[in-house]
mmCIF file of C-alpha atoms in Angstrom:
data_model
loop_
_atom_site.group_PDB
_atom_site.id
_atom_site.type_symbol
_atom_site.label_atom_id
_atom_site.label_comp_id
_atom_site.label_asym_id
_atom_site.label_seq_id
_atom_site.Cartn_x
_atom_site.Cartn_y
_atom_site.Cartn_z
ATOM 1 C CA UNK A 87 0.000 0.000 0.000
ATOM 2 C CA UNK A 88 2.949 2.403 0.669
ATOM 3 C CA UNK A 89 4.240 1.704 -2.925
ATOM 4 C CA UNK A 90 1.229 2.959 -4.462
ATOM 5 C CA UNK A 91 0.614 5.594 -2.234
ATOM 6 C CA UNK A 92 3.994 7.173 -3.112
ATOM 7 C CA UNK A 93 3.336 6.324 -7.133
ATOM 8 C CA UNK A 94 0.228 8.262 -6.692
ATOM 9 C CA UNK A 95 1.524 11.265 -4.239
ATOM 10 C CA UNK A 96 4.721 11.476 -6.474
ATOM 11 C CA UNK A 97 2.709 12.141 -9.680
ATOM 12 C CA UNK A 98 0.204 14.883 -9.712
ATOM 13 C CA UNK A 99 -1.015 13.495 -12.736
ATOM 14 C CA UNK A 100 -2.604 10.321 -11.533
ATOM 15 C CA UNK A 101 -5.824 10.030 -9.816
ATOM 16 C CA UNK A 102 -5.709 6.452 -8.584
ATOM 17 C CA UNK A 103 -3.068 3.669 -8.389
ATOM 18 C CA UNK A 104 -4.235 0.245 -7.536
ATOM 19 C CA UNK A 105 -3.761 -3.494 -7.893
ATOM 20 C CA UNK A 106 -5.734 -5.586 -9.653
ATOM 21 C CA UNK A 107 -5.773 -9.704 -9.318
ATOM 22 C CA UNK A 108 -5.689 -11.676 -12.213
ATOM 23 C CA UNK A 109 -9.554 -11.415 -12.964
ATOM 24 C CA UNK A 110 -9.295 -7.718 -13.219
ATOM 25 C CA UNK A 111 -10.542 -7.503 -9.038
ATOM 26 C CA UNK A 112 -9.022 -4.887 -7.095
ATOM 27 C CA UNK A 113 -6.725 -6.172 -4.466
ATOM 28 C CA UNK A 114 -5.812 -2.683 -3.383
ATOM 29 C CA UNK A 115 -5.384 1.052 -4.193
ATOM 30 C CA UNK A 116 -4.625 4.536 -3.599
ATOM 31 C CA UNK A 117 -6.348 7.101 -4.898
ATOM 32 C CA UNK A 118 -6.922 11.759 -4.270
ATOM 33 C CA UNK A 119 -9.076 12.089 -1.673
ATOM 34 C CA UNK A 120 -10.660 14.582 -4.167
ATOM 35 C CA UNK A 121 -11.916 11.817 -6.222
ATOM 36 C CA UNK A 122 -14.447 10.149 -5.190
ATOM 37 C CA UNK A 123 -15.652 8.146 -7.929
ATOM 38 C CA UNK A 124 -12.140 6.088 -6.804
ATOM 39 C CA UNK A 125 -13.847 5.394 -3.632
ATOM 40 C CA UNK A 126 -15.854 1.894 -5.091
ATOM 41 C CA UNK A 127 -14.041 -1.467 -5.038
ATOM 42 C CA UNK A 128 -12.037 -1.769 -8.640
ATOM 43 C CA UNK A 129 -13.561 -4.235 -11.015
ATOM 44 C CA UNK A 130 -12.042 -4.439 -14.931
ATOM 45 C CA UNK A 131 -12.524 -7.704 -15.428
ATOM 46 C CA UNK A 132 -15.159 -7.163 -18.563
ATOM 47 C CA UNK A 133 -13.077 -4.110 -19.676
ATOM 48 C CA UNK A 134 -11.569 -4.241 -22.653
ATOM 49 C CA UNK A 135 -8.236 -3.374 -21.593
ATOM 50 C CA UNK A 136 -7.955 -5.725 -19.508
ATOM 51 C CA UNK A 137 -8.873 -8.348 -22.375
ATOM 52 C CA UNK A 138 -6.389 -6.332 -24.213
ATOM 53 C CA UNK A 139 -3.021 -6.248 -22.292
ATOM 54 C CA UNK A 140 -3.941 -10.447 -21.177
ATOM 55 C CA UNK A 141 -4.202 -11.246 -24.350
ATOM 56 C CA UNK A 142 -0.745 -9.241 -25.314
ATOM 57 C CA UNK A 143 1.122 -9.443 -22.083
ATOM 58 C CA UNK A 144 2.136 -6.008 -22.375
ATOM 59 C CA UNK A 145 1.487 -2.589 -20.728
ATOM 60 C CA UNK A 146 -1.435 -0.667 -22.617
ATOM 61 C CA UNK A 147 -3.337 2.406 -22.206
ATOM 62 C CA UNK A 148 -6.829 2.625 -22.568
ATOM 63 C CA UNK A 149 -9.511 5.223 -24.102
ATOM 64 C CA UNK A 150 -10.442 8.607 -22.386
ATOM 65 C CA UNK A 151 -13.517 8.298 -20.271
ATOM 66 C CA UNK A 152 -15.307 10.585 -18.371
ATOM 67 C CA UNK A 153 -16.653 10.281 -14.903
ATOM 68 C CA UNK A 154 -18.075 13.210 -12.604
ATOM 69 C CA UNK A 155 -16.710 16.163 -15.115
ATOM 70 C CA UNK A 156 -12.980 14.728 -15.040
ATOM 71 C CA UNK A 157 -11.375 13.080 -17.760
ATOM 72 C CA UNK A 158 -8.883 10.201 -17.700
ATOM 73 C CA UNK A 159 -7.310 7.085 -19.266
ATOM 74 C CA UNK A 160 -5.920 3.940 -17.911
ATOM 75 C CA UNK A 161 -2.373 2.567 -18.016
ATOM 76 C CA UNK A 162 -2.570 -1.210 -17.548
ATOM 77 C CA UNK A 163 0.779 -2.923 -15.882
ATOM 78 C CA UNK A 164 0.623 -6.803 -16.503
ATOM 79 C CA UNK A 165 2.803 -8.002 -13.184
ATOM 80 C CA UNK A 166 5.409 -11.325 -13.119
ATOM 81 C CA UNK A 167 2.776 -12.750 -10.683
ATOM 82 C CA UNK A 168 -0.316 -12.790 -12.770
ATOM 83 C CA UNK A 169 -1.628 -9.437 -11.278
ATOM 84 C CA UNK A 170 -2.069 -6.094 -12.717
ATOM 85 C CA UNK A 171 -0.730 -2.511 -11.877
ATOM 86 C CA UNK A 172 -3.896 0.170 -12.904
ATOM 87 C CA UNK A 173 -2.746 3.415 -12.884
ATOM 88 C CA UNK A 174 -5.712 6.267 -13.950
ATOM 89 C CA UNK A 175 -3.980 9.315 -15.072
ATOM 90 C CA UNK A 176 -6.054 12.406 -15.212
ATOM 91 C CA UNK A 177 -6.259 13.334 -19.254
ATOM 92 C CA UNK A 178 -6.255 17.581 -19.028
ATOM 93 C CA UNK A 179 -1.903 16.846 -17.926
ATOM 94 C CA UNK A 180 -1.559 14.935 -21.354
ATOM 95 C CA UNK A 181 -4.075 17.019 -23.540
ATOM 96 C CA UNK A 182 -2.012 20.529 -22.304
ATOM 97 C CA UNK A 183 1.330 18.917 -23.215
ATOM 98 C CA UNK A 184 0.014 17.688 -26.442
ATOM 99 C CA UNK A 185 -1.515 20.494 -27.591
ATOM 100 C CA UNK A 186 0.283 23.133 -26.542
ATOM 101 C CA UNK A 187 2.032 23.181 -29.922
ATOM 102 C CA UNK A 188 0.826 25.728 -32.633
ATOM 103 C CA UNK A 189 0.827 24.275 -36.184
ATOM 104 C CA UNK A 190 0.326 27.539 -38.375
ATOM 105 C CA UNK A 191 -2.693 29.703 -37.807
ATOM 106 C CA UNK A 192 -5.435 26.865 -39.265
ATOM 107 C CA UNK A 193 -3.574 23.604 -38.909
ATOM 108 C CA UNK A 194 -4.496 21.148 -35.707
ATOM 109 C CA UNK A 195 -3.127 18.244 -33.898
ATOM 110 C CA UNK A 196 -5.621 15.394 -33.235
ATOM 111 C CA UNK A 197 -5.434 12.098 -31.165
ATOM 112 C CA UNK A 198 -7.746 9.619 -32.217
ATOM 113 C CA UNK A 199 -8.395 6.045 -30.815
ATOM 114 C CA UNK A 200 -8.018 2.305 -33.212
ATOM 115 C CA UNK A 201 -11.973 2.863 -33.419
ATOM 116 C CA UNK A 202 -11.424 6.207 -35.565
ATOM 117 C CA UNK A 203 -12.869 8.540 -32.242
ATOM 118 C CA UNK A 204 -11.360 11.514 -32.143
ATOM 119 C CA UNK A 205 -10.438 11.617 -28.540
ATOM 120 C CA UNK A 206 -8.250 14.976 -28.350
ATOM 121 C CA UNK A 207 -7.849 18.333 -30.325
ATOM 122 C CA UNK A 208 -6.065 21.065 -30.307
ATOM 123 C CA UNK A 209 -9.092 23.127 -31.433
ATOM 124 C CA UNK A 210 -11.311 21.400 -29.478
ATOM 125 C CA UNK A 211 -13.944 21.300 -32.249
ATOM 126 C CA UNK A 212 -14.055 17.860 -33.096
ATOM 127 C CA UNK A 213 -13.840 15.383 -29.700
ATOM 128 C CA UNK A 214 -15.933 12.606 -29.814
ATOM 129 C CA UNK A 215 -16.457 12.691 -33.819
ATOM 130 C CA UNK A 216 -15.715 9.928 -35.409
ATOM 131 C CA UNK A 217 -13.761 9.259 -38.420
ATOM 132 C CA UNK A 218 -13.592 5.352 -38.624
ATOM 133 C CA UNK A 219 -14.784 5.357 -42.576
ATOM 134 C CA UNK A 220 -11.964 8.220 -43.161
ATOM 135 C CA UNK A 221 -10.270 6.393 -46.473
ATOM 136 C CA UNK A 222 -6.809 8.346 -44.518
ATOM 137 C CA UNK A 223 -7.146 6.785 -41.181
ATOM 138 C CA UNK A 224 -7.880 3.325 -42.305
ATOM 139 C CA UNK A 225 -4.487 3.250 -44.280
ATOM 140 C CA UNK A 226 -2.742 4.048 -41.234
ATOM 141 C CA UNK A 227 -4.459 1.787 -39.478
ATOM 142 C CA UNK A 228 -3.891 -0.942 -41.515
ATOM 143 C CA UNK A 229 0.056 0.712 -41.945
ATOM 144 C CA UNK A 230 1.244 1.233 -38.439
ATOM 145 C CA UNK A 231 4.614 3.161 -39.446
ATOM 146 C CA UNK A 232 4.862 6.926 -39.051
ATOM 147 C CA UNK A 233 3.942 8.689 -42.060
ATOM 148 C CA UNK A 234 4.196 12.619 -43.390
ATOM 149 C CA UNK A 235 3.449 14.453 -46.896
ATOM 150 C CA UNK A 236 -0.137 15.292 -48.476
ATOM 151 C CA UNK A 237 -3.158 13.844 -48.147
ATOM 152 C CA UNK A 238 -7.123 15.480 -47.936
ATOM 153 C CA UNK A 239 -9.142 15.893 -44.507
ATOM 154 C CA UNK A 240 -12.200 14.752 -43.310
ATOM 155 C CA UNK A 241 -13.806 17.469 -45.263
ATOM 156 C CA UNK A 242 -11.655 16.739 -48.050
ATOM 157 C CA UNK A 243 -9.318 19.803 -47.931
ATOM 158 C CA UNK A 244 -5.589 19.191 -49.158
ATOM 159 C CA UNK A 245 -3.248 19.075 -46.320
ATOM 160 C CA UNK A 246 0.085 18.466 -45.057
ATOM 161 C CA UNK A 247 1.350 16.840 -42.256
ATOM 162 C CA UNK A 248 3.258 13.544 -40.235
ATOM 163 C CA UNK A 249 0.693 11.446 -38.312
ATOM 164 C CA UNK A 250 2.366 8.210 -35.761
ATOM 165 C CA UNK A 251 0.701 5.371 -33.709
ATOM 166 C CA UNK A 252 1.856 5.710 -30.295
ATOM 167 C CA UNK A 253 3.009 2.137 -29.598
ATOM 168 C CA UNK A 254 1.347 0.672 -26.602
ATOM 169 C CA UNK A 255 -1.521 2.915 -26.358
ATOM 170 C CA UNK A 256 -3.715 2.771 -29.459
ATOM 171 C CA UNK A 257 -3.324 6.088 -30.188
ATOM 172 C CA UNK A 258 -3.192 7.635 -33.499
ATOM 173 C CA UNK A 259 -1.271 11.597 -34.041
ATOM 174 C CA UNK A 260 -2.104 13.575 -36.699
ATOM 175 C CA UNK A 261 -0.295 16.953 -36.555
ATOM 176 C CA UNK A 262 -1.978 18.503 -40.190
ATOM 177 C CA UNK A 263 -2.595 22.305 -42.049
ATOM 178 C CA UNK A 264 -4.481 23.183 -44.975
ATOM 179 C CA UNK A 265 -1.699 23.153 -48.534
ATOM 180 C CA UNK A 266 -2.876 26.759 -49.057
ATOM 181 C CA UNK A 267 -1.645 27.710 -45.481
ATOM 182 C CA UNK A 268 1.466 25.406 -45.558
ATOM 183 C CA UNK A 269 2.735 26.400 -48.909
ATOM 184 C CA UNK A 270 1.439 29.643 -48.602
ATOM 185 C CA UNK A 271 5.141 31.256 -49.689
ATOM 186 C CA UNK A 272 5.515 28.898 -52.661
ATOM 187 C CA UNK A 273 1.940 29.738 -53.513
ATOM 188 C CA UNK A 274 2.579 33.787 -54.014
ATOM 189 C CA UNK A 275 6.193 33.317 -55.340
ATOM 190 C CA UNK A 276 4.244 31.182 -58.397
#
């Protein structure tokens, strides 16, 4: 218990650390006082992460969920003796860090999840849409290595940009800006 307890007081970011059995049970946990949708016993033994990471035997992060206005995903620690390390880390430290970067004055950096949900934005305009039938993001999700050049958006506008699974987590990173924007110089200069 003192192990977790310093995981989760040494890390700001994380609003609960806990143990979980082999059947996805909680064994036992830390979590913010603050939080008290931590307070109910643990169960992921139906989750899909769970299902995920036993079936891989390697650490995995889960989708962004929502509970009680605060956003999070799961980290997933498979353990030598059959038990699991959970550790929920609040989602607002990793969306800031992510997109804090500017990519010209209309370009955007998206995360989307394997199922084509876009889960962060730097615009926030499009969280929670869903591209899955985007012709784009089901070549990279067939083609797992990292990719750049020109391809056309959603709403098929010609872009430029460098897109990379993040190993581990099932996240997709699209850092894109419209061709007229991005090539703006070549553009007058022609």
């Amino acid at each position: 218990m003192s192990i977790l307890n310093n995981a989760l007081t040494s890390n700001s970011d994380f609003g609960c650390v806990a143990l979980l059995d082999a059947q996805g049970k909680e064994k036992v946990k830390a979590y913010d006082a603050q939080l008290s949708i931590f307070q109910a016993p643990l169960d992921y033994e139906w989750e899909p992460l769970l299902q995920k990471v036993k079936a891989s035997g390697v650490a995995d992060a889960g989708a962004v969920y929502e509970k009680m206005g605060v956003s999070f995903f799961d980290i997933l620690y498979p353990l030598e003796n059959g038990n699991y390390l959970l550790v929920a880390v609040r989602w607002e430290s990793l969306k800031n860090l992510l997109f804090d970067q500017q990519v010209g004055e209309k370009g955007f950096i998206w995360l989307l999840d394997e199922f084509g949900r876009v889960i962060g934005d730097s615009h926030r305009e499009n969280v929670g849409q869903s591209y899955a039938d985007w012709l784009f993001f089901q070549f990279h999700l067939d083609n797992r290595d990292e990719w750049r050049g020109e391809f056309s958006d959603p709403k098929g506008i010609a872009s430029v940009g460098a897109a990379a699974w993040v190993k581990g987590a099932g996240w997709f990173i699209l850092s894109a800006q419209p061709q007229s924007e991005a090539y703006a110089e070549a553009y007058s200069l022609r």
